[in-house]
C-alpha cells in the first residue's frame, strides 16, 4: 500500500490555503499502480451481492467504471447540477461555506437494488452522505462505499451512519 500511496502526489494549498490536495492523476497514469489499485478494490467485492456500481463526479467515474468493469456490473452516475439530460432526482447538502447539489437520473436505480458507491477520496464525508440519502430515498440499498483513499484525520466515517465504508489507502495526518 505504501507504494500506491507514493504514487499519489500531494499539492499543498490547493484549491485554497491550508488544503493538502491528494492528486490521484499520478497514480492513474501509472499502468501497474492503476491496475493494482483497481484489482485490490474489486477483489473485495467479487463475492458480494452487488447489482450496480455508482460513480460520483468526477474522479469517482474513473474508479467506479473500472470497478464495474472488473465486477461485470453496470455503472451509474451521480453528477453536478445541469449535466444529466433526462429527469433527475436531486439532493442538496451543506459544505463548509454554503451548499452544493448532486443529481441522478430518476430511472438509474430501481427500488431494492444493491448499490456499490465509488469515489476517489473520502474527506469530510459530506458528499457520500448526500449520495447515500439520494439513493436511499429511491429505495435502493447501499452495500458499501468504496474509496481509493481516505483522509482519516477528517473523521468523515463518523458522518456515515447508514452504510459501511472501505478505503484502500488511509492518510492519518
Ligand atoms: P468530502 O465531501 O469532504 O468527503 O469530499 C469528497 C470529495 O472532494 C471527493 O470526491 C474528493 O474528490 C474531493 N476532495 C476533498 N478533499 C480533497 C483533498 N484533500 N484532496 C483531493 N480531493 C479532495
PDB file of C-alpha atoms and ligand atoms in Angstrom:
ATOM      1  CA  UNK A   1       0.000   0.000   0.000  1.00  0.00           C
ATOM      2  CA  UNK A   2       2.901   2.380   0.678  1.00  0.00           C
ATOM      3  CA  UNK A   3       3.950   2.002  -2.979  1.00  0.00           C
ATOM      4  CA  UNK A   4       0.487   3.008  -4.111  1.00  0.00           C
ATOM      5  CA  UNK A   5       0.383   5.910  -1.667  1.00  0.00           C
ATOM      6  CA  UNK A   6       3.705   7.100  -3.010  1.00  0.00           C
ATOM      7  CA  UNK A   7       2.091   7.389  -6.444  1.00  0.00           C
ATOM      8  CA  UNK A   8      -0.446   9.930  -5.188  1.00  0.00           C
ATOM      9  CA  UNK A   9       1.018  13.417  -5.381  1.00  0.00           C
ATOM     10  CA  UNK A  10       0.166  15.985  -2.716  1.00  0.00           C
ATOM     11  CA  UNK A  11      -0.308  19.568  -3.826  1.00  0.00           C
ATOM     12  CA  UNK A  12      -0.097  21.984  -0.928  1.00  0.00           C
ATOM     13  CA  UNK A  13      -2.562  24.866  -0.657  1.00  0.00           C
ATOM     14  CA  UNK A  14      -4.833  23.669  -3.498  1.00  0.00           C
ATOM     15  CA  UNK A  15      -7.575  24.703  -4.182  1.00  0.00           C
ATOM     16  CA  UNK A  16      -7.138  27.081  -1.238  1.00  0.00           C
ATOM     17  CA  UNK A  17      -4.584  27.785   1.511  1.00  0.00           C
ATOM     18  CA  UNK A  18      -4.352  25.056   4.142  1.00  0.00           C
ATOM     19  CA  UNK A  19      -5.660  22.196   1.959  1.00  0.00           C
ATOM     20  CA  UNK A  20      -3.272  19.375   1.055  1.00  0.00           C
ATOM     21  CA  UNK A  21      -4.807  18.126  -2.196  1.00  0.00           C
ATOM     22  CA  UNK A  22      -4.318  14.443  -2.979  1.00  0.00           C
ATOM     23  CA  UNK A  23      -3.711  14.395  -6.710  1.00  0.00           C
ATOM     24  CA  UNK A  24      -4.524  10.864  -7.891  1.00  0.00           C
ATOM     25  CA  UNK A  25      -3.734  11.604 -11.556  1.00  0.00           C
ATOM     26  CA  UNK A  26      -0.151  10.444 -10.934  1.00  0.00           C
ATOM     27  CA  UNK A  27      -1.426   7.051  -9.737  1.00  0.00           C
ATOM     28  CA  UNK A  28      -3.965   6.746 -12.554  1.00  0.00           C
ATOM     29  CA  UNK A  29      -1.389   7.407 -15.264  1.00  0.00           C
ATOM     30  CA  UNK A  30       0.920   4.644 -13.989  1.00  0.00           C
ATOM     31  CA  UNK A  31      -0.394   1.416 -15.537  1.00  0.00           C
ATOM     32  CA  UNK A  32       0.742  -1.018 -12.850  1.00  0.00           C
ATOM     33  CA  UNK A  33      -0.427   1.212  -9.980  1.00  0.00           C
ATOM     34  CA  UNK A  34      -3.846   1.820 -11.516  1.00  0.00           C
ATOM     35  CA  UNK A  35      -4.203  -1.866 -12.302  1.00  0.00           C
ATOM     36  CA  UNK A  36      -3.189  -2.933  -8.812  1.00  0.00           C
ATOM     37  CA  UNK A  37      -5.383  -0.399  -7.047  1.00  0.00           C
ATOM     38  CA  UNK A  38      -8.473  -1.397  -9.044  1.00  0.00           C
ATOM     39  CA  UNK A  39      -7.731  -5.117  -8.657  1.00  0.00           C
ATOM     40  CA  UNK A  40      -7.340  -4.808  -4.893  1.00  0.00           C
ATOM     41  CA  UNK A  41     -10.575  -2.875  -4.569  1.00  0.00           C
ATOM     42  CA  UNK A  42     -12.508  -5.171  -6.919  1.00  0.00           C
ATOM     43  CA  UNK A  43     -11.246  -8.296  -5.145  1.00  0.00           C
ATOM     44  CA  UNK A  44     -13.092  -7.254  -2.020  1.00  0.00           C
ATOM     45  CA  UNK A  45     -16.405  -7.228  -3.894  1.00  0.00           C
ATOM     46  CA  UNK A  46     -16.119 -10.356  -6.040  1.00  0.00           C
ATOM     47  CA  UNK A  47     -18.272 -12.416  -3.694  1.00  0.00           C
ATOM     48  CA  UNK A  48     -20.579  -9.670  -2.505  1.00  0.00           C
ATOM     49  CA  UNK A  49     -24.137  -9.341  -3.722  1.00  0.00           C
ATOM     50  CA  UNK A  50     -23.984  -6.164  -5.817  1.00  0.00           C
ATOM     51  CA  UNK A  51     -26.337  -5.146  -8.618  1.00  0.00           C
ATOM     52  CA  UNK A  52     -24.717  -1.956  -9.841  1.00  0.00           C
ATOM     53  CA  UNK A  53     -21.802   0.426  -9.207  1.00  0.00           C
ATOM     54  CA  UNK A  54     -22.365   4.165  -8.734  1.00  0.00           C
ATOM     55  CA  UNK A  55     -19.602   6.680  -9.529  1.00  0.00           C
ATOM     56  CA  UNK A  56     -19.589  10.211  -8.076  1.00  0.00           C
ATOM     57  CA  UNK A  57     -18.465  13.030 -10.406  1.00  0.00           C
ATOM     58  CA  UNK A  58     -15.756  13.322 -11.469  1.00  0.00           C
ATOM     59  CA  UNK A  59     -12.889  11.134 -10.265  1.00  0.00           C
ATOM     60  CA  UNK A  60     -15.431   8.667  -8.898  1.00  0.00           C
ATOM     61  CA  UNK A  61     -16.385   7.948 -12.513  1.00  0.00           C
ATOM     62  CA  UNK A  62     -12.898   6.582 -13.141  1.00  0.00           C
ATOM     63  CA  UNK A  63     -12.804   4.377 -10.046  1.00  0.00           C
ATOM     64  CA  UNK A  64     -16.458   3.383 -10.401  1.00  0.00           C
ATOM     65  CA  UNK A  65     -16.223   2.466 -14.079  1.00  0.00           C
ATOM     66  CA  UNK A  66     -13.065   0.416 -13.549  1.00  0.00           C
ATOM     67  CA  UNK A  67     -14.668  -1.454 -10.626  1.00  0.00           C
ATOM     68  CA  UNK A  68     -17.885  -2.042 -12.560  1.00  0.00           C
ATOM     69  CA  UNK A  69     -15.946  -3.465 -15.493  1.00  0.00           C
ATOM     70  CA  UNK A  70     -13.968  -5.788 -13.223  1.00  0.00           C
ATOM     71  CA  UNK A  71     -17.116  -6.918 -11.401  1.00  0.00           C
ATOM     72  CA  UNK A  72     -19.058  -7.304 -14.628  1.00  0.00           C
ATOM     73  CA  UNK A  73     -21.703  -4.809 -13.474  1.00  0.00           C
ATOM     74  CA  UNK A  74     -23.193  -1.690 -14.948  1.00  0.00           C
ATOM     75  CA  UNK A  75     -22.216   1.771 -13.760  1.00  0.00           C
ATOM     76  CA  UNK A  76     -24.479   4.724 -12.955  1.00  0.00           C
ATOM     77  CA  UNK A  77     -23.557   8.367 -12.488  1.00  0.00           C
ATOM     78  CA  UNK A  78     -24.185  10.975  -9.817  1.00  0.00           C
ATOM     79  CA  UNK A  79     -23.399  14.357 -11.341  1.00  0.00           C
ATOM     80  CA  UNK A  80     -23.242  18.052 -10.611  1.00  0.00           C
ATOM     81  CA  UNK A  81     -26.374  20.045 -11.495  1.00  0.00           C
ATOM     82  CA  UNK A  82     -27.399  20.520 -15.105  1.00  0.00           C
ATOM     83  CA  UNK A  83     -25.238  17.765 -16.593  1.00  0.00           C
ATOM     84  CA  UNK A  84     -27.697  14.873 -16.809  1.00  0.00           C
ATOM     85  CA  UNK A  85     -30.070  15.070 -19.793  1.00  0.00           C
ATOM     86  CA  UNK A  86     -33.055  13.064 -18.506  1.00  0.00           C
ATOM     87  CA  UNK A  87     -35.354  13.697 -15.486  1.00  0.00           C
ATOM     88  CA  UNK A  88     -33.362  13.778 -12.261  1.00  0.00           C
ATOM     89  CA  UNK A  89     -33.670  13.354  -8.517  1.00  0.00           C
ATOM     90  CA  UNK A  90     -31.746  15.987  -6.602  1.00  0.00           C
ATOM     91  CA  UNK A  91     -30.002  16.219  -3.223  1.00  0.00           C
ATOM     92  CA  UNK A  92     -28.713  19.411  -1.607  1.00  0.00           C
ATOM     93  CA  UNK A  93     -26.059  19.226   1.085  1.00  0.00           C
ATOM     94  CA  UNK A  94     -24.027  21.562   3.267  1.00  0.00           C
ATOM     95  CA  UNK A  95     -20.420  22.461   2.595  1.00  0.00           C
ATOM     96  CA  UNK A  96     -18.088  24.319   4.940  1.00  0.00           C
ATOM     97  CA  UNK A  97     -19.349  27.514   3.314  1.00  0.00           C
ATOM     98  CA  UNK A  98     -22.682  27.282   1.505  1.00  0.00           C
ATOM     99  CA  UNK A  99     -24.384  24.318  -0.083  1.00  0.00           C
ATOM    100  CA  UNK A 100     -23.921  22.019  -3.066  1.00  0.00           C
ATOM    101  CA  UNK A 101     -26.201  19.862  -5.204  1.00  0.00           C
ATOM    102  CA  UNK A 102     -25.938  16.467  -6.880  1.00  0.00           C
ATOM    103  CA  UNK A 103     -28.268  14.740  -9.322  1.00  0.00           C
ATOM    104  CA  UNK A 104     -29.061  11.255 -10.544  1.00  0.00           C
ATOM    105  CA  UNK A 105     -31.334  10.097 -13.359  1.00  0.00           C
ATOM    106  CA  UNK A 106     -34.711   9.078 -11.958  1.00  0.00           C
ATOM    107  CA  UNK A 107     -34.513   5.713 -13.718  1.00  0.00           C
ATOM    108  CA  UNK A 108     -30.866   4.961 -12.859  1.00  0.00           C
ATOM    109  CA  UNK A 109     -31.855   2.715  -9.953  1.00  0.00           C
ATOM    110  CA  UNK A 110     -34.848   0.550  -9.228  1.00  0.00           C
ATOM    111  CA  UNK A 111     -36.079   0.055  -5.642  1.00  0.00           C
ATOM    112  CA  UNK A 112     -34.340  -2.813  -3.866  1.00  0.00           C
ATOM    113  CA  UNK A 113     -31.180  -2.709  -5.984  1.00  0.00           C
ATOM    114  CA  UNK A 114     -27.906  -3.238  -4.136  1.00  0.00           C
ATOM    115  CA  UNK A 115     -25.504  -0.434  -4.946  1.00  0.00           C
ATOM    116  CA  UNK A 116     -21.742  -0.112  -4.508  1.00  0.00           C
ATOM    117  CA  UNK A 117     -20.830   3.588  -4.295  1.00  0.00           C
ATOM    118  CA  UNK A 118     -17.366   4.543  -5.589  1.00  0.00           C
ATOM    119  CA  UNK A 119     -15.328   7.720  -5.280  1.00  0.00           C
ATOM    120  CA  UNK A 120     -11.669   8.637  -5.261  1.00  0.00           C
ATOM    121  CA  UNK A 121     -11.380  10.110  -1.808  1.00  0.00           C
ATOM    122  CA  UNK A 122     -13.255  10.338   1.493  1.00  0.00           C
ATOM    123  CA  UNK A 123     -12.606  13.686   3.153  1.00  0.00           C
ATOM    124  CA  UNK A 124     -15.314  15.142   5.428  1.00  0.00           C
ATOM    125  CA  UNK A 125     -17.880  12.616   4.188  1.00  0.00           C
ATOM    126  CA  UNK A 126     -20.452  15.246   3.199  1.00  0.00           C
ATOM    127  CA  UNK A 127     -20.560  14.202  -0.441  1.00  0.00           C
ATOM    128  CA  UNK A 128     -21.009  10.499   0.093  1.00  0.00           C
ATOM    129  CA  UNK A 129     -23.556  11.083   2.883  1.00  0.00           C
ATOM    130  CA  UNK A 130     -25.630  13.072   0.386  1.00  0.00           C
ATOM    131  CA  UNK A 131     -25.363  10.308  -2.221  1.00  0.00           C
ATOM    132  CA  UNK A 132     -26.440   7.696   0.341  1.00  0.00           C
ATOM    133  CA  UNK A 133     -29.514   9.797   1.107  1.00  0.00           C
ATOM    134  CA  UNK A 134     -30.248  10.342  -2.584  1.00  0.00           C
ATOM    135  CA  UNK A 135     -30.322   6.676  -3.472  1.00  0.00           C
ATOM    136  CA  UNK A 136     -31.858   5.617  -0.154  1.00  0.00           C
ATOM    137  CA  UNK A 137     -34.807   7.873  -0.979  1.00  0.00           C
ATOM    138  CA  UNK A 138     -35.118   5.941  -4.259  1.00  0.00           C
ATOM    139  CA  UNK A 139     -35.477   2.679  -2.349  1.00  0.00           C
ATOM    140  CA  UNK A 140     -32.025   1.276  -3.113  1.00  0.00           C
ATOM    141  CA  UNK A 141     -29.650  -0.327  -0.639  1.00  0.00           C
ATOM    142  CA  UNK A 142     -26.005   0.742  -0.271  1.00  0.00           C
ATOM    143  CA  UNK A 143     -23.823  -2.347   0.033  1.00  0.00           C
ATOM    144  CA  UNK A 144     -20.687  -0.291   0.710  1.00  0.00           C
ATOM    145  CA  UNK A 145     -18.929   2.957  -0.156  1.00  0.00           C
ATOM    146  CA  UNK A 146     -15.517   2.284  -1.708  1.00  0.00           C
ATOM    147  CA  UNK A 147     -12.745   4.870  -1.865  1.00  0.00           C
ATOM    148  CA  UNK A 148      -9.275   4.749  -3.271  1.00  0.00           C
ATOM    149  CA  UNK A 149      -8.096   6.916  -0.369  1.00  0.00           C
ATOM    150  CA  UNK A 150      -9.357   8.341   2.925  1.00  0.00           C
ATOM    151  CA  UNK A 151      -8.225  11.349   4.932  1.00  0.00           C
ATOM    152  CA  UNK A 152      -8.859   9.635   8.266  1.00  0.00           C
ATOM    153  CA  UNK A 153      -7.940  12.706  10.299  1.00  0.00           C
ATOM    154  CA  UNK A 154     -11.078  14.460   8.994  1.00  0.00           C
ATOM    155  CA  UNK A 155     -13.270  11.770  10.601  1.00  0.00           C
ATOM    156  CA  UNK A 156     -15.568  11.537   7.596  1.00  0.00           C
ATOM    157  CA  UNK A 157     -16.537   7.998   8.582  1.00  0.00           C
ATOM    158  CA  UNK A 158     -18.310   9.287  11.655  1.00  0.00           C
ATOM    159  CA  UNK A 159     -20.758  11.133   9.416  1.00  0.00           C
ATOM    160  CA  UNK A 160     -21.724   7.950   7.548  1.00  0.00           C
ATOM    161  CA  UNK A 161     -24.160   6.073   9.756  1.00  0.00           C
ATOM    162  CA  UNK A 162     -26.148   4.243   7.101  1.00  0.00           C
ATOM    163  CA  UNK A 163     -23.528   2.337   5.094  1.00  0.00           C
ATOM    164  CA  UNK A 164     -20.187   0.550   5.512  1.00  0.00           C
ATOM    165  CA  UNK A 165     -17.065   2.381   4.330  1.00  0.00           C
ATOM    166  CA  UNK A 166     -13.969   0.866   2.744  1.00  0.00           C
ATOM    167  CA  UNK A 167     -10.866   2.723   1.666  1.00  0.00           C
ATOM    168  CA  UNK A 168      -7.811   1.136   0.091  1.00  0.00           C
ATOM    169  CA  UNK A 169      -5.332   3.772   1.272  1.00  0.00           C
ATOM    170  CA  UNK A 170      -5.505   5.726   4.537  1.00  0.00           C
ATOM    171  CA  UNK A 171      -3.851   9.007   5.465  1.00  0.00           C
ATOM    172  CA  UNK A 172      -3.602   9.669   9.198  1.00  0.00           C
ATOM    173  CA  UNK A 173      -2.241  13.163   9.004  1.00  0.00           C
TER     174      UNK A 173
HETATM  175  P1  LIG B   1     -15.969  15.247   1.199  1.00  0.00           P
HETATM  176  O1  LIG B   1     -17.396  15.519   0.851  1.00  0.00           O
HETATM  177  O2  LIG B   1     -15.384  16.282   2.118  1.00  0.00           O
HETATM  178  O3  LIG B   1     -15.746  13.834   1.706  1.00  0.00           O
HETATM  179  O4  LIG B   1     -15.139  15.446  -0.119  1.00  0.00           O
HETATM  180  C1  LIG B   1     -15.208  14.495  -1.079  1.00  0.00           C
HETATM  181  C2  LIG B   1     -14.846  14.963  -2.457  1.00  0.00           C
HETATM  182  O5  LIG B   1     -13.994  16.110  -2.512  1.00  0.00           O
HETATM  183  C3  LIG B   1     -14.113  13.831  -3.094  1.00  0.00           C
HETATM  184  O6  LIG B   1     -14.854  13.478  -4.244  1.00  0.00           O
HETATM  185  C4  LIG B   1     -12.747  14.344  -3.433  1.00  0.00           C
HETATM  186  O7  LIG B   1     -12.548  14.194  -4.808  1.00  0.00           O
HETATM  187  C5  LIG B   1     -12.725  15.803  -3.074  1.00  0.00           C
HETATM  188  N1  LIG B   1     -11.688  16.158  -2.067  1.00  0.00           N
HETATM  189  C6  LIG B   1     -11.912  16.668  -0.840  1.00  0.00           C
HETATM  190  N2  LIG B   1     -10.761  16.919  -0.185  1.00  0.00           N
HETATM  191  C7  LIG B   1      -9.774  16.524  -1.012  1.00  0.00           C
HETATM  192  C8  LIG B   1      -8.350  16.503  -0.914  1.00  0.00           C
HETATM  193  N3  LIG B   1      -7.691  16.942   0.183  1.00  0.00           N
HETATM  194  N4  LIG B   1      -7.645  16.020  -1.949  1.00  0.00           N
HETATM  195  C9  LIG B   1      -8.288  15.558  -3.057  1.00  0.00           C
HETATM  196  N5  LIG B   1      -9.610  15.569  -3.214  1.00  0.00           N
HETATM  197  C10 LIG B   1     -10.365  16.047  -2.213  1.00  0.00           C
END
